[in-house]
Coordinates of C-alpha atoms and ligand atoms in Angstrom, one line a residue:
M1 CA -26.8 -92.5 -23.1
S2 CA -27.4 -89.3 -25.1
P3 CA -26.9 -89.3 -28.8
L4 CA -23.8 -87.1 -28.4
A5 CA -22.3 -89.5 -25.9
L6 CA -23.1 -92.4 -28.2
R7 CA -21.5 -90.8 -31.2
R8 CA -18.5 -90.2 -29.1
L9 CA -18.4 -93.9 -28.1
I10 CA -18.2 -94.8 -31.7
I11 CA -15.5 -92.2 -32.4
V12 CA -13.3 -93.3 -29.5
A13 CA -13.7 -97.0 -30.1
G14 CA -10.5 -98.2 -31.6
L15 CA -8.6 -95.1 -30.5
S16 CA -5.5 -96.3 -28.7
L17 CA -4.9 -94.8 -25.2
A18 CA -1.5 -93.7 -26.3
L19 CA -3.1 -90.3 -25.7
A20 CA -4.1 -91.1 -22.2
F21 CA -1.1 -89.4 -20.7
G22 CA 2.4 -88.8 -21.5
A23 CA 4.9 -87.3 -23.8
V24 CA 5.0 -87.7 -27.5
R25 CA 8.4 -89.3 -27.9
A26 CA 11.1 -87.4 -29.6
A27 CA 12.8 -89.1 -32.6
Q28 CA 15.7 -90.2 -30.4
P29 CA 14.3 -90.8 -27.0
E30 CA 16.4 -89.5 -24.2
R31 CA 16.5 -90.9 -20.7
E32 CA 13.2 -90.9 -18.8
Y33 CA 13.0 -91.7 -15.1
H34 CA 9.6 -92.7 -13.7
E35 CA 8.4 -92.9 -10.1
T36 CA 4.9 -93.5 -8.8
F37 CA 3.4 -92.7 -5.4
Y38 CA -0.1 -93.4 -4.0
I39 CA -1.1 -90.1 -2.4
F40 CA -4.3 -88.0 -2.1
G41 CA -6.3 -91.1 -3.1
T42 CA -4.7 -91.4 -6.5
L43 CA -1.5 -92.4 -8.2
V44 CA 0.9 -89.6 -8.6
E45 CA 3.5 -90.2 -11.3
I46 CA 6.7 -88.2 -11.6
V47 CA 8.5 -88.4 -14.9
I48 CA 11.9 -86.8 -15.2
Y49 CA 13.3 -86.3 -18.6
G50 CA 16.9 -86.1 -19.7
E51 CA 18.8 -86.4 -16.4
E52 CA 21.1 -89.0 -15.1
D53 CA 19.2 -91.8 -13.2
D54 CA 20.9 -91.0 -9.9
T55 CA 20.0 -87.3 -10.1
A56 CA 16.5 -88.1 -11.1
R57 CA 16.0 -90.7 -8.4
A58 CA 17.2 -88.5 -5.6
A59 CA 15.0 -85.6 -6.8
A60 CA 11.9 -87.8 -7.2
A61 CA 12.5 -89.3 -3.8
E62 CA 12.6 -85.9 -2.1
A63 CA 9.5 -84.7 -4.0
G64 CA 7.8 -87.9 -3.0
Q65 CA 8.7 -87.5 0.6
L66 CA 7.3 -84.0 0.6
L67 CA 4.0 -85.3 -1.0
Q68 CA 3.7 -87.9 1.7
T69 CA 4.2 -85.2 4.4
L70 CA 1.6 -82.9 2.8
H71 CA -0.8 -85.8 2.5
R72 CA -0.5 -86.4 6.2
D73 CA -0.6 -82.8 7.3
W74 CA -3.5 -81.8 5.0
H75 CA -5.7 -84.8 5.5
A76 CA -9.0 -83.9 7.1
W77 CA -10.0 -87.3 8.1
R78 CA -6.9 -89.0 9.6
P79 CA -5.0 -87.9 12.7
G80 CA -2.8 -84.9 11.7
R81 CA -2.5 -81.2 11.9
L82 CA -5.6 -80.4 9.9
G83 CA -7.6 -82.9 12.1
D84 CA -6.3 -81.1 15.2
L85 CA -7.4 -77.8 13.7
N86 CA -10.9 -79.1 12.9
A87 CA -11.2 -80.4 16.5
A88 CA -10.1 -77.0 17.9
I89 CA -12.6 -75.1 15.7
A90 CA -15.4 -77.4 16.7
A91 CA -14.4 -76.8 20.4
G92 CA -14.5 -73.0 19.8
H93 CA -10.8 -72.2 20.1
G94 CA -7.9 -71.7 17.8
L95 CA -4.7 -73.5 16.9
T96 CA -1.3 -72.6 15.7
V97 CA -0.4 -74.5 12.5
D98 CA 2.7 -74.6 10.4
T99 CA 3.5 -71.8 7.9
R100 CA 2.7 -74.0 4.9
L101 CA -0.8 -75.0 6.1
A102 CA -1.5 -71.4 7.2
A103 CA -0.6 -70.1 3.7
L104 CA -2.8 -72.8 2.1
L105 CA -5.8 -71.8 4.2
R106 CA -5.3 -68.1 3.5
E107 CA -5.2 -68.9 -0.2
G108 CA -8.3 -71.2 0.2
R109 CA -10.1 -68.3 1.8
R110 CA -9.2 -66.0 -1.1
L111 CA -10.2 -68.5 -3.7
S112 CA -13.5 -69.4 -1.9
C113 CA -14.3 -65.7 -1.8
L114 CA -13.5 -65.2 -5.5
S115 CA -15.7 -68.2 -6.4
G116 CA -18.7 -66.7 -4.5
G117 CA -18.6 -69.6 -2.0
R118 CA -18.8 -72.3 -4.7
F119 CA -15.3 -73.5 -3.9
E120 CA -15.8 -74.0 -0.2
P121 CA -13.3 -76.1 1.7
A122 CA -15.1 -75.2 4.9
I123 CA -17.9 -77.7 4.2
G124 CA -16.0 -80.7 5.6
A125 CA -19.0 -81.8 7.7
L126 CA -21.2 -82.0 4.6
I127 CA -18.5 -83.8 2.7
G128 CA -18.2 -86.3 5.6
L129 CA -22.0 -86.7 5.7
W130 CA -22.0 -87.6 2.0
G131 CA -19.0 -89.9 2.6
V132 CA -17.3 -88.7 -0.6
H133 CA -14.0 -88.0 1.2
A134 CA -13.2 -91.7 1.5
D135 CA -10.7 -93.4 -0.9
T136 CA -13.4 -96.0 -1.7
P137 CA -16.8 -94.7 -2.9
P138 CA -19.6 -94.7 -0.2
E139 CA -22.4 -97.2 -0.4
G140 CA -25.9 -97.5 1.0
A141 CA -28.5 -95.0 1.8
L142 CA -28.4 -91.2 1.1
P143 CA -27.8 -89.0 4.1
D144 CA -30.8 -87.8 6.1
P145 CA -32.1 -84.7 4.3
Q146 CA -32.7 -83.0 7.6
R147 CA -29.0 -83.3 8.5
I148 CA -28.1 -81.9 5.1
T149 CA -30.3 -78.9 5.7
D150 CA -28.9 -78.4 9.2
L151 CA -25.3 -78.3 8.0
R152 CA -26.2 -76.0 5.1
T153 CA -28.0 -73.5 7.3
K154 CA -25.0 -73.2 9.6
A155 CA -23.3 -71.9 6.4
P156 CA -19.6 -72.7 7.2
R157 CA -17.3 -70.5 5.0
M158 CA -13.6 -70.0 4.6
T159 CA -14.3 -66.3 5.2
D160 CA -15.2 -67.3 8.7
L161 CA -11.5 -68.0 9.4
R162 CA -9.3 -65.5 11.1
F163 CA -5.6 -65.5 11.1
D164 CA -3.2 -64.1 13.7
G165 CA 0.2 -65.0 12.2
E166 CA -0.1 -68.8 12.0
T167 CA -2.8 -69.1 14.6
V168 CA -6.1 -70.0 13.0
T169 CA -9.6 -69.4 14.6
S170 CA -13.1 -69.5 13.1
V171 CA -16.0 -67.2 14.0
N172 CA -18.2 -70.1 13.0
P173 CA -17.8 -73.4 14.9
A174 CA -19.5 -75.3 12.0
V175 CA -16.4 -74.8 9.8
Q176 CA -14.7 -78.1 9.2
L177 CA -11.9 -78.0 6.7
D178 CA -11.6 -80.5 3.9
L179 CA -8.9 -79.4 1.4
G180 CA -9.6 -82.2 -1.2
G181 CA -10.7 -79.6 -3.7
F182 CA -7.3 -77.9 -4.0
A183 CA -4.7 -79.8 -2.0
K184 CA -3.5 -81.8 -5.0
G185 CA -2.8 -78.6 -6.9
A186 CA -1.0 -77.0 -4.0
A187 CA 1.0 -80.2 -3.3
L188 CA 2.1 -80.7 -6.9
A189 CA 3.2 -77.1 -7.0
L190 CA 5.4 -77.6 -3.9
A191 CA 6.7 -80.9 -5.2
G192 CA 7.6 -79.3 -8.5
S193 CA 9.6 -76.6 -6.7
V194 CA 11.6 -79.4 -5.0
L195 CA 12.4 -80.9 -8.4
E196 CA 13.5 -77.5 -9.7
A197 CA 15.6 -76.8 -6.6
R198 CA 17.4 -80.1 -7.3
G199 CA 18.2 -78.8 -10.8
I200 CA 15.6 -80.8 -12.7
R201 CA 14.9 -79.0 -16.0
N202 CA 12.3 -81.2 -17.5
A203 CA 9.6 -83.2 -15.7
V204 CA 6.0 -83.8 -15.3
L205 CA 3.9 -84.5 -12.2
N206 CA 0.7 -86.3 -12.9
A207 CA -1.9 -87.0 -10.3
G208 CA -4.6 -88.9 -12.1
G209 CA -4.8 -86.4 -15.0
D210 CA -4.1 -83.3 -12.9
V211 CA -0.7 -82.3 -14.3
N212 CA 2.1 -79.8 -13.6
V213 CA 5.0 -79.6 -16.0
I214 CA 8.5 -78.3 -15.8
G215 CA 10.3 -77.6 -19.1
R216 CA 9.7 -79.8 -22.0
H217 CA 10.0 -83.3 -23.3
G218 CA 13.1 -82.8 -25.4
A219 CA 12.2 -80.9 -28.5
R220 CA 8.4 -81.0 -27.9
P221 CA 6.1 -79.9 -25.1
W222 CA 4.6 -82.3 -22.7
R223 CA 1.3 -83.4 -24.1
V224 CA -1.6 -84.3 -21.8
A225 CA -4.9 -85.8 -22.5
I226 CA -8.3 -84.8 -21.2
R227 CA -10.3 -87.9 -20.4
D228 CA -13.7 -88.5 -21.9
P229 CA -16.1 -88.7 -19.0
F230 CA -18.4 -91.1 -20.9
V231 CA -16.1 -93.7 -22.4
W232 CA -12.6 -95.0 -21.9
G233 CA -10.6 -92.6 -24.0
A234 CA -9.8 -89.0 -24.4
V235 CA -11.8 -86.0 -25.8
G236 CA -8.5 -84.3 -26.7
A237 CA -5.1 -83.3 -25.6
V238 CA -3.3 -80.1 -24.7
S239 CA 0.4 -79.4 -25.2
L240 CA 1.6 -77.7 -22.1
E241 CA 4.2 -74.9 -22.2
P242 CA 6.8 -74.9 -19.5
G243 CA 5.2 -74.1 -16.2
E244 CA 1.6 -74.6 -17.3
V245 CA -0.8 -76.9 -15.5
L246 CA -4.0 -78.7 -16.5
Y247 CA -6.5 -79.7 -13.8
T248 CA -9.7 -81.6 -14.3
S249 CA -12.6 -82.0 -11.9
G250 CA -14.5 -85.0 -13.0
N251 CA -17.7 -86.5 -11.6
Y252 CA -17.1 -89.7 -13.5
E253 CA -14.4 -91.2 -11.3
R254 CA -15.6 -90.7 -7.8
F255 CA -19.3 -90.8 -7.2
F256 CA -21.8 -93.0 -5.4
E257 CA -24.7 -94.8 -6.9
H258 CA -28.0 -95.2 -5.2
E259 CA -31.2 -96.5 -6.8
G260 CA -29.8 -95.9 -10.3
A261 CA -28.8 -92.3 -9.6
R262 CA -25.2 -91.2 -9.5
Y263 CA -24.1 -88.7 -6.8
A264 CA -21.0 -86.8 -7.5
H265 CA -18.1 -86.2 -5.0
I266 CA -18.4 -82.4 -5.4
I267 CA -21.0 -80.8 -3.2
D268 CA -22.8 -77.6 -3.9
P269 CA -22.4 -75.7 -0.6
R270 CA -25.5 -73.7 -1.3
S271 CA -27.8 -76.7 -1.5
G272 CA -25.8 -79.3 0.4
W273 CA -26.4 -81.7 -2.5
P274 CA -23.9 -83.1 -5.0
V275 CA -23.6 -81.3 -8.3
R276 CA -25.5 -82.8 -11.2
K277 CA -25.3 -81.0 -14.5
I278 CA -21.6 -80.7 -15.3
V279 CA -19.6 -83.9 -15.4
S280 CA -16.1 -82.5 -16.2
V281 CA -14.3 -79.2 -16.0
S282 CA -10.7 -78.7 -17.1
V283 CA -8.7 -75.6 -16.4
L284 CA -5.4 -74.7 -18.1
A285 CA -3.5 -72.2 -16.2
R286 CA -0.1 -71.4 -14.6
D287 CA -1.1 -71.7 -10.9
A288 CA -1.9 -75.3 -9.9
T289 CA -3.7 -74.3 -6.6
L290 CA -5.9 -71.9 -8.6
A291 CA -6.6 -74.3 -11.4
D292 CA -7.6 -77.1 -9.0
A293 CA -9.9 -74.9 -7.0
A294 CA -11.4 -73.3 -10.1
A295 CA -12.1 -76.7 -11.7
T296 CA -14.1 -77.6 -8.5
A297 CA -15.8 -74.2 -8.3
L298 CA -16.9 -74.3 -12.0
S299 CA -18.4 -77.8 -11.5
V300 CA -20.5 -76.2 -8.7
A301 CA -21.3 -73.1 -10.7
G302 CA -23.2 -75.2 -13.4
P303 CA -24.0 -74.5 -17.0
G304 CA -25.3 -71.0 -16.5
D305 CA -22.8 -69.5 -14.2
W306 CA -19.4 -71.1 -14.9
P307 CA -18.2 -68.3 -17.3
Q308 CA -18.9 -65.6 -14.8
V309 CA -17.2 -67.6 -12.0
A310 CA -14.2 -68.4 -14.2
A311 CA -13.8 -64.7 -14.9
A312 CA -14.1 -63.8 -11.2
M313 CA -11.4 -66.3 -10.3
G314 CA -9.1 -65.2 -13.1
V315 CA -8.9 -68.3 -15.2
T316 CA -9.3 -68.0 -18.9
A317 CA -8.8 -71.4 -20.6
V318 CA -11.6 -73.7 -19.6
L319 CA -13.3 -76.8 -21.0
V320 CA -16.7 -77.9 -19.7
I321 CA -18.5 -81.2 -20.5
D322 CA -22.1 -81.5 -19.5
G323 CA -24.2 -84.5 -18.7
E324 CA -25.4 -84.7 -22.3
G325 CA -21.9 -85.0 -23.6
A326 CA -21.8 -81.4 -25.0
L327 CA -18.4 -79.6 -25.0
Y328 CA -18.0 -75.9 -24.2
A329 CA -14.7 -74.1 -24.3
T330 CA -13.5 -70.6 -23.9
P331 CA -11.6 -69.2 -26.9
Q332 CA -8.3 -69.6 -25.0
M333 CA -9.0 -73.3 -24.4
R334 CA -10.3 -73.9 -27.9
A335 CA -7.1 -72.5 -29.3
R336 CA -5.1 -75.1 -27.3
L337 CA -7.3 -78.1 -27.4
E338 CA -6.4 -80.8 -29.9
T339 CA -9.7 -82.8 -30.1
V340 CA -9.5 -86.5 -31.0
S341 CA -11.7 -86.1 -34.1
E342 CA -13.0 -83.4 -36.4
S343 CA -16.6 -84.3 -35.6
L344 CA -16.0 -83.8 -31.9
A345 CA -14.4 -80.4 -32.7
E346 CA -17.5 -79.4 -34.6
T347 CA -19.8 -80.1 -31.7
L348 CA -17.6 -77.9 -29.4
R349 CA -19.3 -74.6 -28.6
E350 CA -17.2 -71.6 -27.9
V351 CA -18.1 -69.6 -24.8
P352 CA -16.4 -66.2 -24.3
L353 CA -15.9 -65.1 -20.7
P354 CA -17.7 -62.0 -19.5
Q355 CA -15.8 -58.9 -18.4
I356 CA -15.8 -58.5 -14.6
S357 CA -16.5 -55.0 -13.8
A358 CA -16.5 -55.1 -9.9
A359 CA -14.5 -58.0 -8.6
P360 CA -15.2 -58.8 -4.9
D361 CA -12.6 -57.6 -2.5
C362 CA -11.2 -60.9 -1.4
E363 CA -8.0 -59.6 0.2
R364 CA -9.8 -57.7 2.9
F365 CA -9.9 -60.1 5.8
Ligands
ADP1 P1 -10.7 -84.6 -8.0 O1 -10.7 -85.2 -6.6 O2 -11.4 -85.4 -9.0 O3 -9.5 -84.0 -8.4 P2 -11.8 -82.0 -7.1 O4 -10.5 -81.3 -7.3 O5 -13.0 -81.3 -7.6 O6 -11.8 -83.4 -7.9 O7 -11.9 -82.3 -5.6 C1 -13.1 -83.0 -5.1 C2 -12.9 -83.0 -3.6 O8 -13.1 -81.7 -3.1 C3 -14.0 -83.8 -2.9 O9 -13.6 -85.2 -2.7 C4 -14.1 -83.1 -1.5 O10 -13.0 -83.5 -0.7 C5 -13.8 -81.7 -1.9 N1 -15.0 -80.9 -2.2 C6 -16.3 -81.3 -2.6 N2 -17.1 -80.3 -2.8 C7 -16.4 -79.2 -2.7 C8 -16.7 -77.8 -2.8 N3 -17.8 -77.3 -3.2 N4 -15.6 -76.9 -2.5 C9 -14.4 -77.3 -2.2 N5 -14.1 -78.6 -2.0 C10 -15.1 -79.5 -2.3
MG2 MG1 -10.3 -79.3 -7.6

């Protein structure tokens, strides 16, 4: 463990996990309704604040149903619409999908383009080869390097997709879609809309630390912790304004271990190998699909490139934690991050984002 990480262990020891997630309670707690679902390989918790139980229960049930449907429709590895589309692409023809999936794929193509191919949901075959898509971590030997090279050289990209209305085709049969890098964000956004349509004014949707909020928790904002990738605890917390989201891509939860080395569940599409240098990226934004995709893209971008990729994707508030335990934050994130200790705040380095002069034209397809 690096000295920084060790120091953090000492700091966090004794810190209660009250920070882990949740609202800071108001002086006179109002009614809170909780519902939990197991979706997208994680527990999704919906908390509704300040509504009658019946209203909250009905709204949460409808949001939960939608999440179950999206989980089925957008799952690359179980029978469903996305699986059918992957089979069609591999066979060299197209398939007509529903409006929601078509919209998500178009957005995925745009975000992949903006990230310079670092966020690349078309690399499903590589993800399958590494086995990181499964709900339980893979075990055993590493994939055959030749197969990794083969899949990488076929260079499947979201920009290979073509749309004719809701009919999707690919000019590259190696495209296999795995939406795990941004499906959670898109799904929580849709589920949040269901709650709002049901008249819910204050709620939080939390998928294992990826969080969307509606309104506030009484007089205060919803406060959400960012987990420490090295020890059981938090590096800090952010108070989310109504409509804000906080998404974290962490390589500490899902990985597989082989001969003492850890292999992350995020794959660098350019090498075909899991990312190594960055262990956690958090993005604070207003668009959950963007925040989720950007957190994945910046993990791939690595220590040198993440500021430029963040700027290209249009996210401004970012926290990056590297394998040594060092913290880097953009000024916008630093202004919002309440670190768990002064000494941790002192180790945090501020990284301004570059100006993007010529953004790639990602609307052109
Ligand atoms: P988490 O699952 O912790 O929220 P991410 O949002 O980063 O983390 O999603 C990781 C998932 O994204 C992987 O399990 C895989 O399905 C998919 N994935 C892996 N590498 C990439 C990549 N380079 N681009 C897009 N999706 C990826
Ligand atoms: Mg993501």
